[in-house]
PDB file of C-alpha atoms in Angstrom:
ATOM      1  CA  MET F   1     -12.846  42.669 -17.681  1.00  0.00           C
ATOM      2  CA  SER F   2     -14.466  41.219 -20.801  1.00  0.00           C
ATOM      3  CA  ASP F   3     -15.555  37.599 -20.925  1.00  0.00           C
ATOM      4  CA  CYS F   4     -12.998  37.008 -23.677  1.00  0.00           C
ATOM      5  CA  SER F   5     -10.216  38.286 -21.450  1.00  0.00           C
ATOM      6  CA  ARG F   6     -11.404  36.166 -18.517  1.00  0.00           C
ATOM      7  CA  ARG F   7     -11.387  33.039 -20.679  1.00  0.00           C
ATOM      8  CA  ASP F   8      -7.953  33.995 -21.894  1.00  0.00           C
ATOM      9  CA  PHE F   9      -6.664  34.202 -18.331  1.00  0.00           C
ATOM     10  CA  ILE F  10      -7.869  30.681 -17.631  1.00  0.00           C
ATOM     11  CA  ARG F  11      -6.590  29.316 -20.936  1.00  0.00           C
ATOM     12  CA  THR F  12      -3.103  30.743 -20.700  1.00  0.00           C
ATOM     13  CA  SER F  13      -2.197  29.653 -17.200  1.00  0.00           C
ATOM     14  CA  GLY F  14      -3.385  27.280 -14.539  1.00  0.00           C
ATOM     15  CA  ASN F  15      -1.266  28.875 -11.834  1.00  0.00           C
ATOM     16  CA  ILE F  16      -1.461  32.364 -10.447  1.00  0.00           C
ATOM     17  CA  LEU F  17       1.793  34.110  -9.667  1.00  0.00           C
ATOM     18  CA  GLY F  18       2.448  34.778  -6.012  1.00  0.00           C
ATOM     19  CA  THR F  19       2.836  38.256  -4.586  1.00  0.00           C
ATOM     20  CA  THR F  20       6.599  37.884  -4.359  1.00  0.00           C
ATOM     21  CA  ALA F  21       6.860  36.967  -8.025  1.00  0.00           C
ATOM     22  CA  LEU F  22       4.703  39.912  -9.013  1.00  0.00           C
ATOM     23  CA  SER F  23       6.801  42.318  -6.963  1.00  0.00           C
ATOM     24  CA  GLY F  24       9.941  40.974  -8.571  1.00  0.00           C
ATOM     25  CA  LEU F  25       8.493  41.476 -12.028  1.00  0.00           C
ATOM     26  CA  MET F  26       7.415  45.004 -11.178  1.00  0.00           C
ATOM     27  CA  LEU F  27      10.975  45.825 -10.279  1.00  0.00           C
ATOM     28  CA  SER F  28      12.147  44.246 -13.529  1.00  0.00           C
ATOM     29  CA  CYS F  29      10.103  46.843 -15.463  1.00  0.00           C
ATOM     30  CA  HIS F  30      13.015  49.193 -14.833  1.00  0.00           C
ATOM     31  CA  LYS F  31      15.736  46.786 -15.947  1.00  0.00           C
ATOM     32  CA  ASN F  32      16.367  48.568 -19.232  1.00  0.00           C
ATOM     33  CA  GLU F  33      16.772  52.018 -17.697  1.00  0.00           C
ATOM     34  CA  ALA F  34      20.128  53.364 -18.736  1.00  0.00           C
ATOM     35  CA  MET F  35      22.702  54.070 -16.057  1.00  0.00           C
ATOM     36  CA  PRO F  36      23.952  57.663 -15.770  1.00  0.00           C
ATOM     37  CA  GLY F  37      26.543  58.325 -18.458  1.00  0.00           C
ATOM     38  CA  LYS F  38      25.376  55.420 -20.615  1.00  0.00           C
ATOM     39  CA  TRP F  39      22.710  54.992 -23.270  1.00  0.00           C
ATOM     40  CA  ALA F  40      21.088  51.629 -23.854  1.00  0.00           C
ATOM     41  CA  GLY F  41      19.363  52.523 -27.120  1.00  0.00           C
ATOM     42  CA  PHE F  42      15.708  53.141 -27.882  1.00  0.00           C
ATOM     43  CA  LYS F  43      13.005  51.215 -26.033  1.00  0.00           C
ATOM     44  CA  TYR F  44       9.944  50.699 -28.212  1.00  0.00           C
ATOM     45  CA  ALA F  45       6.437  49.892 -27.038  1.00  0.00           C
ATOM     46  CA  MET F  46       3.005  49.709 -28.634  1.00  0.00           C
ATOM     47  CA  CYS F  47      -0.360  50.909 -27.357  1.00  0.00           C
ATOM     48  CA  ASN F  48      -3.028  48.236 -27.204  1.00  0.00           C
ATOM     49  CA  GLU F  49      -6.271  49.904 -28.333  1.00  0.00           C
ATOM     50  CA  SER F  50      -5.818  48.984 -32.007  1.00  0.00           C
ATOM     51  CA  MET F  51      -6.125  45.342 -30.883  1.00  0.00           C
ATOM     52  CA  ALA F  52      -8.963  45.747 -28.369  1.00  0.00           C
ATOM     53  CA  GLU F  53     -11.073  43.022 -29.974  1.00  0.00           C
ATOM     54  CA  LEU F  54      -8.356  40.425 -29.314  1.00  0.00           C
ATOM     55  CA  SER F  55      -7.574  38.549 -26.114  1.00  0.00           C
ATOM     56  CA  TRP F  56      -4.829  39.901 -23.868  1.00  0.00           C
ATOM     57  CA  THR F  57      -2.536  37.037 -24.869  1.00  0.00           C
ATOM     58  CA  GLU F  58      -3.068  37.717 -28.567  1.00  0.00           C
ATOM     59  CA  GLN F  59      -2.376  41.419 -28.084  1.00  0.00           C
ATOM     60  CA  CYS F  60       0.862  40.704 -26.256  1.00  0.00           C
ATOM     61  CA  ARG F  61       1.927  38.148 -28.852  1.00  0.00           C
ATOM     62  CA  ILE F  62       1.494  40.632 -31.725  1.00  0.00           C
ATOM     63  CA  VAL F  63       3.493  43.292 -29.896  1.00  0.00           C
ATOM     64  CA  SER F  64       6.251  40.892 -28.923  1.00  0.00           C
ATOM     65  CA  ASP F  65       6.521  39.196 -32.321  1.00  0.00           C
ATOM     66  CA  ALA F  66       6.950  42.581 -34.006  1.00  0.00           C
ATOM     67  CA  GLY F  67       9.965  43.331 -31.825  1.00  0.00           C
ATOM     68  CA  TYR F  68       8.634  45.759 -29.233  1.00  0.00           C
ATOM     69  CA  GLY F  69       9.780  45.482 -25.632  1.00  0.00           C
ATOM     70  CA  GLY F  70       6.742  46.992 -23.949  1.00  0.00           C
ATOM     71  CA  ILE F  71       2.997  47.364 -24.128  1.00  0.00           C
ATOM     72  CA  GLU F  72       1.071  50.485 -23.155  1.00  0.00           C
ATOM     73  CA  ILE F  73      -2.524  50.035 -22.034  1.00  0.00           C
ATOM     74  CA  ALA F  74      -5.725  51.992 -22.559  1.00  0.00           C
ATOM     75  CA  ALA F  75      -7.600  50.624 -19.559  1.00  0.00           C
ATOM     76  CA  PHE F  76     -11.054  51.368 -20.975  1.00  0.00           C
ATOM     77  CA  THR F  77     -10.481  48.670 -23.619  1.00  0.00           C
ATOM     78  CA  LEU F  78     -10.447  45.982 -20.911  1.00  0.00           C
ATOM     79  CA  VAL F  79     -13.516  46.848 -18.841  1.00  0.00           C
ATOM     80  CA  LYS F  80     -17.258  47.498 -18.870  1.00  0.00           C
ATOM     81  CA  GLU F  81     -17.505  49.870 -15.893  1.00  0.00           C
ATOM     82  CA  GLY F  82     -13.967  50.437 -14.557  1.00  0.00           C
ATOM     83  CA  VAL F  83     -10.665  48.775 -13.662  1.00  0.00           C
ATOM     84  CA  GLN F  84     -12.023  47.722 -10.278  1.00  0.00           C
ATOM     85  CA  GLU F  85     -13.595  44.851 -12.252  1.00  0.00           C
ATOM     86  CA  ILE F  86     -10.148  43.370 -12.845  1.00  0.00           C
ATOM     87  CA  SER F  87      -9.398  41.218  -9.810  1.00  0.00           C
ATOM     88  CA  PRO F  88      -5.976  40.850  -8.166  1.00  0.00           C
ATOM     89  CA  ALA F  89      -5.717  37.349  -9.627  1.00  0.00           C
ATOM     90  CA  GLU F  90      -6.490  38.614 -13.133  1.00  0.00           C
ATOM     91  CA  ARG F  91      -3.951  41.383 -12.787  1.00  0.00           C
ATOM     92  CA  LYS F  92      -1.302  38.865 -11.800  1.00  0.00           C
ATOM     93  CA  GLU F  93      -2.229  36.780 -14.820  1.00  0.00           C
ATOM     94  CA  MET F  94      -1.864  39.791 -17.097  1.00  0.00           C
ATOM     95  CA  VAL F  95       1.636  40.241 -15.694  1.00  0.00           C
ATOM     96  CA  SER F  96       2.356  36.559 -16.264  1.00  0.00           C
ATOM     97  CA  VAL F  97       1.322  36.811 -19.912  1.00  0.00           C
ATOM     98  CA  MET F  98       3.526  39.870 -20.449  1.00  0.00           C
ATOM     99  CA  LYS F  99       6.455  38.120 -18.826  1.00  0.00           C
ATOM    100  CA  ASP F 100       5.954  34.998 -20.945  1.00  0.00           C
ATOM    101  CA  MET F 101       5.969  37.162 -24.080  1.00  0.00           C
ATOM    102  CA  GLY F 102       9.120  39.004 -23.001  1.00  0.00           C
ATOM    103  CA  LEU F 103       7.258  42.294 -22.552  1.00  0.00           C
ATOM    104  CA  GLU F 104       7.281  44.990 -19.917  1.00  0.00           C
ATOM    105  CA  CYS F 105       4.294  47.076 -18.909  1.00  0.00           C
ATOM    106  CA  VAL F 106       4.938  50.682 -19.878  1.00  0.00           C
ATOM    107  CA  GLY F 107       1.868  51.989 -18.101  1.00  0.00           C
ATOM    108  CA  LEU F 108      -1.486  53.527 -19.014  1.00  0.00           C
ATOM    109  CA  HIS F 109      -2.876  56.194 -21.335  1.00  0.00           C
ATOM    110  CA  TRP F 110      -6.380  57.479 -22.237  1.00  0.00           C
ATOM    111  CA  LEU F 111      -6.794  57.538 -18.458  1.00  0.00           C
ATOM    112  CA  LEU F 112     -10.289  58.993 -18.210  1.00  0.00           C
ATOM    113  CA  ALA F 113     -11.850  57.828 -21.478  1.00  0.00           C
ATOM    114  CA  PRO F 114     -15.111  56.022 -20.639  1.00  0.00           C
ATOM    115  CA  PRO F 115     -15.896  53.634 -19.171  1.00  0.00           C
ATOM    116  CA  PRO F 116     -16.532  54.751 -16.497  1.00  0.00           C
ATOM    117  CA  LYS F 117     -18.812  57.513 -17.723  1.00  0.00           C
ATOM    118  CA  GLY F 118     -19.156  60.955 -16.271  1.00  0.00           C
ATOM    119  CA  LEU F 119     -15.586  61.684 -15.214  1.00  0.00           C
ATOM    120  CA  HIS F 120     -14.066  65.135 -15.668  1.00  0.00           C
ATOM    121  CA  PHE F 121     -10.867  66.458 -14.108  1.00  0.00           C
ATOM    122  CA  THR F 122     -11.293  70.221 -14.509  1.00  0.00           C
ATOM    123  CA  THR F 123     -15.053  70.729 -14.241  1.00  0.00           C
ATOM    124  CA  PRO F 124     -16.374  73.370 -11.826  1.00  0.00           C
ATOM    125  CA  ASP F 125     -18.466  70.585 -10.245  1.00  0.00           C
ATOM    126  CA  ALA F 126     -16.437  69.724  -7.131  1.00  0.00           C
ATOM    127  CA  GLU F 127     -18.182  66.368  -6.619  1.00  0.00           C
ATOM    128  CA  VAL F 128     -17.373  65.221 -10.159  1.00  0.00           C
ATOM    129  CA  ARG F 129     -13.754  66.286  -9.641  1.00  0.00           C
ATOM    130  CA  ARG F 130     -13.664  64.310  -6.389  1.00  0.00           C
ATOM    131  CA  LYS F 131     -14.954  61.165  -8.130  1.00  0.00           C
ATOM    132  CA  THR F 132     -12.489  61.658 -10.972  1.00  0.00           C
ATOM    133  CA  VAL F 133      -9.535  62.029  -8.610  1.00  0.00           C
ATOM    134  CA  ALA F 134     -10.688  58.901  -6.780  1.00  0.00           C
ATOM    135  CA  TYR F 135     -10.761  56.942 -10.050  1.00  0.00           C
ATOM    136  CA  LEU F 136      -7.331  58.249 -11.001  1.00  0.00           C
ATOM    137  CA  ASN F 137      -6.065  56.810  -7.710  1.00  0.00           C
ATOM    138  CA  THR F 138      -7.718  53.513  -8.663  1.00  0.00           C
ATOM    139  CA  LEU F 139      -5.889  53.623 -11.996  1.00  0.00           C
ATOM    140  CA  ILE F 140      -2.623  54.293 -10.179  1.00  0.00           C
ATOM    141  CA  ASP F 141      -3.064  51.058  -8.240  1.00  0.00           C
ATOM    142  CA  PHE F 142      -4.015  49.167 -11.406  1.00  0.00           C
ATOM    143  CA  CYS F 143      -0.923  50.501 -13.172  1.00  0.00           C
ATOM    144  CA  GLY F 144       1.258  49.635 -10.194  1.00  0.00           C
ATOM    145  CA  ASP F 145      -0.150  46.115  -9.984  1.00  0.00           C
ATOM    146  CA  LEU F 146       0.771  45.562 -13.637  1.00  0.00           C
ATOM    147  CA  GLY F 147       4.299  46.866 -13.066  1.00  0.00           C
ATOM    148  CA  GLY F 148       3.762  50.033 -15.097  1.00  0.00           C
ATOM    149  CA  SER F 149       5.847  53.147 -14.499  1.00  0.00           C
ATOM    150  CA  TYR F 150       4.018  55.857 -16.475  1.00  0.00           C
ATOM    151  CA  MET F 151       0.490  57.218 -16.776  1.00  0.00           C
ATOM    152  CA  ILE F 152      -0.045  59.509 -19.762  1.00  0.00           C
ATOM    153  CA  PHE F 153      -2.632  62.185 -19.003  1.00  0.00           C
ATOM    154  CA  GLY F 154      -4.203  63.006 -22.345  1.00  0.00           C
ATOM    155  CA  SER F 155      -8.000  62.535 -22.062  1.00  0.00           C
ATOM    156  CA  PRO F 156      -8.920  65.773 -23.904  1.00  0.00           C
ATOM    157  CA  LYS F 157     -12.668  65.625 -23.298  1.00  0.00           C
ATOM    158  CA  GLN F 158     -12.181  65.060 -19.574  1.00  0.00           C
ATOM    159  CA  ARG F 159      -9.978  68.121 -19.029  1.00  0.00           C
ATOM    160  CA  ASP F 160     -11.469  70.861 -21.233  1.00  0.00           C
ATOM    161  CA  THR F 161     -13.185  74.003 -19.999  1.00  0.00           C
ATOM    162  CA  ARG F 162     -16.819  73.765 -18.930  1.00  0.00           C
ATOM    163  CA  ASP F 163     -18.235  77.243 -18.427  1.00  0.00           C
ATOM    164  CA  ILE F 164     -15.021  78.340 -16.720  1.00  0.00           C
ATOM    165  CA  SER F 165     -11.904  80.122 -17.903  1.00  0.00           C
ATOM    166  CA  ILE F 166      -8.894  78.287 -19.256  1.00  0.00           C
ATOM    167  CA  GLU F 167      -6.871  79.555 -16.303  1.00  0.00           C
ATOM    168  CA  GLN F 168      -9.383  78.131 -13.824  1.00  0.00           C
ATOM    169  CA  ALA F 169      -9.380  74.820 -15.679  1.00  0.00           C
ATOM    170  CA  LYS F 170      -5.571  74.747 -15.485  1.00  0.00           C
ATOM    171  CA  LYS F 171      -5.800  75.470 -11.767  1.00  0.00           C
ATOM    172  CA  ASN F 172      -8.235  72.577 -11.279  1.00  0.00           C
ATOM    173  CA  PHE F 173      -5.983  70.351 -13.399  1.00  0.00           C
ATOM    174  CA  ALA F 174      -2.949  71.145 -11.255  1.00  0.00           C
ATOM    175  CA  GLU F 175      -4.856  70.735  -7.985  1.00  0.00           C
ATOM    176  CA  GLY F 176      -6.130  67.332  -9.067  1.00  0.00           C
ATOM    177  CA  LEU F 177      -2.640  66.161  -9.988  1.00  0.00           C
ATOM    178  CA  MET F 178      -1.278  67.347  -6.649  1.00  0.00           C
ATOM    179  CA  LYS F 179      -3.950  65.286  -4.863  1.00  0.00           C
ATOM    180  CA  VAL F 180      -2.723  62.043  -6.454  1.00  0.00           C
ATOM    181  CA  ALA F 181       1.004  62.797  -6.710  1.00  0.00           C
ATOM    182  CA  ASP F 182       2.058  61.260  -3.404  1.00  0.00           C
ATOM    183  CA  HIS F 183       0.080  58.082  -4.045  1.00  0.00           C
ATOM    184  CA  ALA F 184       1.633  57.774  -7.506  1.00  0.00           C
ATOM    185  CA  GLN F 185       5.082  58.213  -5.983  1.00  0.00           C
ATOM    186  CA  GLN F 186       4.378  55.459  -3.453  1.00  0.00           C
ATOM    187  CA  ARG F 187       3.523  53.108  -6.346  1.00  0.00           C
ATOM    188  CA  GLY F 188       6.594  54.124  -8.360  1.00  0.00           C
ATOM    189  CA  ILE F 189       4.571  55.803 -11.101  1.00  0.00           C
ATOM    190  CA  GLU F 190       5.023  59.097 -12.935  1.00  0.00           C
ATOM    191  CA  ILE F 191       1.968  60.964 -14.229  1.00  0.00           C
ATOM    192  CA  LEU F 192       2.863  62.720 -17.460  1.00  0.00           C
ATOM    193  CA  VAL F 193       0.957  65.743 -18.737  1.00  0.00           C
ATOM    194  CA  GLU F 194       0.357  65.432 -22.484  1.00  0.00           C
ATOM    195  CA  PRO F 195       0.040  68.630 -24.529  1.00  0.00           C
ATOM    196  CA  LEU F 196      -2.847  68.223 -26.981  1.00  0.00           C
ATOM    197  CA  GLY F 197      -3.876  70.313 -29.965  1.00  0.00           C
ATOM    198  CA  LYS F 198      -6.660  72.894 -29.716  1.00  0.00           C
ATOM    199  CA  ARG F 199      -8.629  70.723 -32.140  1.00  0.00           C
ATOM    200  CA  THR F 200      -9.220  68.301 -29.222  1.00  0.00           C
ATOM    201  CA  THR F 201      -9.068  70.404 -26.042  1.00  0.00           C
ATOM    202  CA  ASP F 202      -8.511  73.973 -24.895  1.00  0.00           C
ATOM    203  CA  VAL F 203      -6.411  73.110 -21.821  1.00  0.00           C
ATOM    204  CA  ILE F 204      -2.611  72.586 -22.176  1.00  0.00           C
ATOM    205  CA  ASN F 205      -1.930  72.766 -25.914  1.00  0.00           C
ATOM    206  CA  THR F 206       1.844  73.190 -26.025  1.00  0.00           C
ATOM    207  CA  LEU F 207       4.969  71.837 -24.398  1.00  0.00           C
ATOM    208  CA  ALA F 208       5.566  75.282 -22.907  1.00  0.00           C
ATOM    209  CA  GLU F 209       2.198  75.125 -21.118  1.00  0.00           C
ATOM    210  CA  ALA F 210       2.840  71.563 -19.926  1.00  0.00           C
ATOM    211  CA  SER F 211       6.271  72.579 -18.684  1.00  0.00           C
ATOM    212  CA  GLU F 212       4.814  75.557 -16.839  1.00  0.00           C
ATOM    213  CA  MET F 213       2.275  73.341 -15.100  1.00  0.00           C
ATOM    214  CA  THR F 214       4.758  70.652 -14.061  1.00  0.00           C
ATOM    215  CA  GLU F 215       7.167  73.261 -12.747  1.00  0.00           C
ATOM    216  CA  HIS F 216       4.351  74.887 -10.788  1.00  0.00           C
ATOM    217  CA  ILE F 217       3.357  71.543  -9.226  1.00  0.00           C
ATOM    218  CA  ASN F 218       7.028  70.812  -8.515  1.00  0.00           C
ATOM    219  CA  HIS F 219       6.546  67.176  -7.559  1.00  0.00           C
ATOM    220  CA  PRO F 220       9.002  64.471  -8.696  1.00  0.00           C
ATOM    221  CA  THR F 221       6.236  62.245 -10.032  1.00  0.00           C
ATOM    222  CA  ILE F 222       4.506  64.869 -12.225  1.00  0.00           C
ATOM    223  CA  LYS F 223       6.342  65.288 -15.544  1.00  0.00           C
ATOM    224  CA  MET F 224       5.391  65.663 -19.221  1.00  0.00           C
ATOM    225  CA  MET F 225       5.627  63.840 -22.539  1.00  0.00           C
ATOM    226  CA  PHE F 226       5.920  64.491 -26.278  1.00  0.00           C
ATOM    227  CA  ASP F 227       3.603  63.292 -29.045  1.00  0.00           C
ATOM    228  CA  PHE F 228       4.568  63.940 -32.667  1.00  0.00           C
ATOM    229  CA  ASN F 229       0.931  64.146 -33.762  1.00  0.00           C
ATOM    230  CA  ASN F 230       0.029  66.675 -31.065  1.00  0.00           C
ATOM    231  CA  THR F 231       2.404  69.441 -32.118  1.00  0.00           C
ATOM    232  CA  VAL F 232      -0.115  71.287 -34.301  1.00  0.00           C
ATOM    233  CA  ASP F 233      -0.052  74.368 -32.072  1.00  0.00           C
ATOM    234  CA  GLU F 234       3.734  74.507 -31.754  1.00  0.00           C
ATOM    235  CA  THR F 235       5.765  77.045 -33.723  1.00  0.00           C
ATOM    236  CA  GLU F 236       9.119  75.219 -33.657  1.00  0.00           C
ATOM    237  CA  PRO F 237      10.305  71.984 -35.307  1.00  0.00           C
ATOM    238  CA  PHE F 238      10.266  68.635 -33.497  1.00  0.00           C
ATOM    239  CA  ASP F 239      14.016  68.594 -32.897  1.00  0.00           C
ATOM    240  CA  VAL F 240      14.073  72.111 -31.428  1.00  0.00           C
ATOM    241  CA  LEU F 241      11.189  71.291 -29.093  1.00  0.00           C
ATOM    242  CA  LEU F 242      12.808  68.075 -27.894  1.00  0.00           C
ATOM    243  CA  ARG F 243      16.122  69.772 -27.266  1.00  0.00           C
ATOM    244  CA  LYS F 244      14.430  72.600 -25.365  1.00  0.00           C
ATOM    245  CA  TYR F 245      12.238  70.433 -23.101  1.00  0.00           C
ATOM    246  CA  HIS F 246      14.048  67.091 -22.991  1.00  0.00           C
ATOM    247  CA  LYS F 247      14.768  67.213 -19.252  1.00  0.00           C
ATOM    248  CA  ASN F 248      11.050  67.022 -18.439  1.00  0.00           C
ATOM    249  CA  ILE F 249      10.014  64.721 -21.310  1.00  0.00           C
ATOM    250  CA  HIS F 250       9.697  61.227 -19.873  1.00  0.00           C
ATOM    251  CA  HIS F 251       7.744  59.551 -22.665  1.00  0.00           C
ATOM    252  CA  VAL F 252       7.258  59.821 -26.436  1.00  0.00           C
ATOM    253  CA  HIS F 253       4.275  58.827 -28.589  1.00  0.00           C
ATOM    254  CA  VAL F 254       5.019  58.267 -32.246  1.00  0.00           C
ATOM    255  CA  GLN F 255       2.854  57.846 -35.357  1.00  0.00           C
ATOM    256  CA  GLU F 256       2.496  59.521 -38.727  1.00  0.00           C
ATOM    257  CA  ILE F 257       1.089  63.041 -38.608  1.00  0.00           C
ATOM    258  CA  GLY F 258      -2.636  62.472 -38.828  1.00  0.00           C
ATOM    259  CA  GLY F 259      -2.560  59.365 -36.664  1.00  0.00           C
ATOM    260  CA  LYS F 260      -1.886  56.525 -39.096  1.00  0.00           C
ATOM    261  CA  HIS F 261       0.801  53.940 -38.419  1.00  0.00           C
ATOM    262  CA  LEU F 262       4.421  54.541 -39.331  1.00  0.00           C
ATOM    263  CA  GLY F 263       5.289  53.776 -42.918  1.00  0.00           C
ATOM    264  CA  THR F 264       2.119  55.256 -44.395  1.00  0.00           C
ATOM    265  CA  GLY F 265       3.548  58.780 -44.513  1.00  0.00           C
ATOM    266  CA  ASN F 266       6.907  60.536 -44.467  1.00  0.00           C
ATOM    267  CA  ALA F 267       7.928  59.995 -40.834  1.00  0.00           C
ATOM    268  CA  VAL F 268      10.886  57.937 -42.008  1.00  0.00           C
ATOM    269  CA  ASN F 269      12.408  61.215 -43.214  1.00  0.00           C
ATOM    270  CA  ASP F 270      10.622  63.891 -41.185  1.00  0.00           C
ATOM    271  CA  TYR F 271      11.414  62.412 -37.761  1.00  0.00           C
ATOM    272  CA  VAL F 272      15.141  61.758 -38.233  1.00  0.00           C
ATOM    273  CA  LYS F 273      16.299  65.032 -36.663  1.00  0.00           C
ATOM    274  CA  ALA F 274      14.008  64.469 -33.683  1.00  0.00           C
ATOM    275  CA  PHE F 275      15.273  60.953 -33.097  1.00  0.00           C
ATOM    276  CA  GLN F 276      18.835  62.217 -33.456  1.00  0.00           C
ATOM    277  CA  VAL F 277      18.163  64.658 -30.607  1.00  0.00           C
ATOM    278  CA  LEU F 278      16.748  61.833 -28.489  1.00  0.00           C
ATOM    279  CA  LYS F 279      19.860  59.773 -29.176  1.00  0.00           C
ATOM    280  CA  ASP F 280      22.179  62.707 -28.498  1.00  0.00           C
ATOM    281  CA  MET F 281      20.385  63.366 -25.206  1.00  0.00           C
ATOM    282  CA  ARG F 282      20.624  59.661 -24.290  1.00  0.00           C
ATOM    283  CA  TYR F 283      16.864  59.453 -23.897  1.00  0.00           C
ATOM    284  CA  ASN F 284      16.194  56.338 -21.814  1.00  0.00           C
ATOM    285  CA  HIS F 285      12.410  56.302 -21.482  1.00  0.00           C
ATOM    286  CA  TRP F 286       9.904  54.646 -23.828  1.00  0.00           C
ATOM    287  CA  VAL F 287       8.951  55.477 -27.398  1.00  0.00           C
ATOM    288  CA  SER F 288       5.399  54.143 -27.787  1.00  0.00           C
ATOM    289  CA  LEU F 289       3.510  53.633 -31.029  1.00  0.00           C
ATOM    290  CA  GLU F 290       0.033  55.152 -30.701  1.00  0.00           C
ATOM    291  CA  VAL F 291      -2.208  55.216 -33.774  1.00  0.00           C
ATOM    292  CA  PHE F 292      -5.802  56.264 -34.401  1.00  0.00           C
ATOM    293  CA  ASP F 293      -6.557  54.379 -37.606  1.00  0.00           C
ATOM    294  CA  PHE F 294      -7.031  50.753 -36.575  1.00  0.00           C
ATOM    295  CA  SER F 295      -8.293  49.500 -39.955  1.00  0.00           C
ATOM    296  CA  PRO F 296      -5.054  47.777 -41.077  1.00  0.00           C
ATOM    297  CA  GLY F 297      -5.192  45.519 -38.002  1.00  0.00           C
ATOM    298  CA  GLY F 298      -2.811  45.229 -35.084  1.00  0.00           C
ATOM    299  CA  LYS F 299      -0.289  42.931 -36.752  1.00  0.00           C
ATOM    300  CA  THR F 300       0.182  45.147 -39.803  1.00  0.00           C
ATOM    301  CA  ILE F 301       0.323  48.288 -37.655  1.00  0.00           C
ATOM    302  CA  ALA F 302       2.950  46.708 -35.397  1.00  0.00           C
ATOM    303  CA  THR F 303       5.223  45.206 -38.036  1.00  0.00           C
ATOM    304  CA  GLU F 304       5.201  48.057 -40.548  1.00  0.00           C
ATOM    305  CA  SER F 305       5.738  50.653 -37.835  1.00  0.00           C
ATOM    306  CA  MET F 306       8.667  48.738 -36.367  1.00  0.00           C
ATOM    307  CA  ARG F 307      10.210  48.502 -39.820  1.00  0.00           C
ATOM    308  CA  THR F 308       9.964  52.288 -40.117  1.00  0.00           C
ATOM    309  CA  LEU F 309      11.437  52.859 -36.657  1.00  0.00           C
ATOM    310  CA  LYS F 310      14.445  50.765 -37.641  1.00  0.00           C
ATOM    311  CA  GLN F 311      14.779  52.712 -40.883  1.00  0.00           C
ATOM    312  CA  ILE F 312      14.829  55.942 -38.893  1.00  0.00           C
ATOM    313  CA  GLU F 313      17.483  54.497 -36.586  1.00  0.00           C
ATOM    314  CA  GLY F 314      19.542  53.590 -39.642  1.00  0.00           C
ATOM    315  CA  LYS F 315      19.739  57.249 -40.614  1.00  0.00           C
ATOM    316  CA  LEU F 316      21.157  58.380 -37.252  1.00  0.00           C
ATOM    317  CA  ILE F 317      24.799  59.083 -36.559  1.00  0.00           C
TER     318      ILE F 317
END
């Protein structure tokens, strides 16, 4: 963990939560899950990498003040070599800060983005795959310690083909997920396959491909997610895709097409049908803001995007 984050831990609290308190908070991460037959409304979260230069407390404060209920973490923003650097005491303090800010931990994304370097999930190099699976298990424990419930498997450069066929890469992808599935289930975490455009990777580019893989694995902890910006290789509109695959979609990433924050484009109009489907289907997982243009700063990104999300909600019936 960075020196800034370590100082922040010390500054924000003189007492470390006990194991019992942490366990109780982890359970509370599910408190907003809708009961069968009911719908509790949308749950909004924000990804943290646009605020990576800030302390953990400052990141959480921005997210909370803007009205989000959760924070989603790119673990590489917190470390120099890997999440093993973050001690049990520091993890408990991260939970304490989230709790104080009224936030829940959604989970992790950008799972294999460096650091650490040299990881690859689908490579023909069996030793590299072994090390990558081992680190994914380490991330599962980190996510579980923070009370997170979801791990979004995007990481395009760590799952593309490397002198092997796409089919072999998919096979390696599925085998790697099966190796960690039971451990994820023990920690109460779902690993969600993210379809990504061919512009970033050549392995799993559509919801149909993600659905095929998750059905092949057939494990309760391996599901899929939907990202508005990653639909470039789809041939159907957002609302049709969501209606078709909603049973396996356990997470949504939202941003303007192109990756800027909400409110800078036409999402306020273009996403209404999609959000109407989510409402009609009583979607009770998270909708997380993930952007790729950090230049406006975390506070502007958070507040303007939340304003747009509420405008979209206002158009629903």
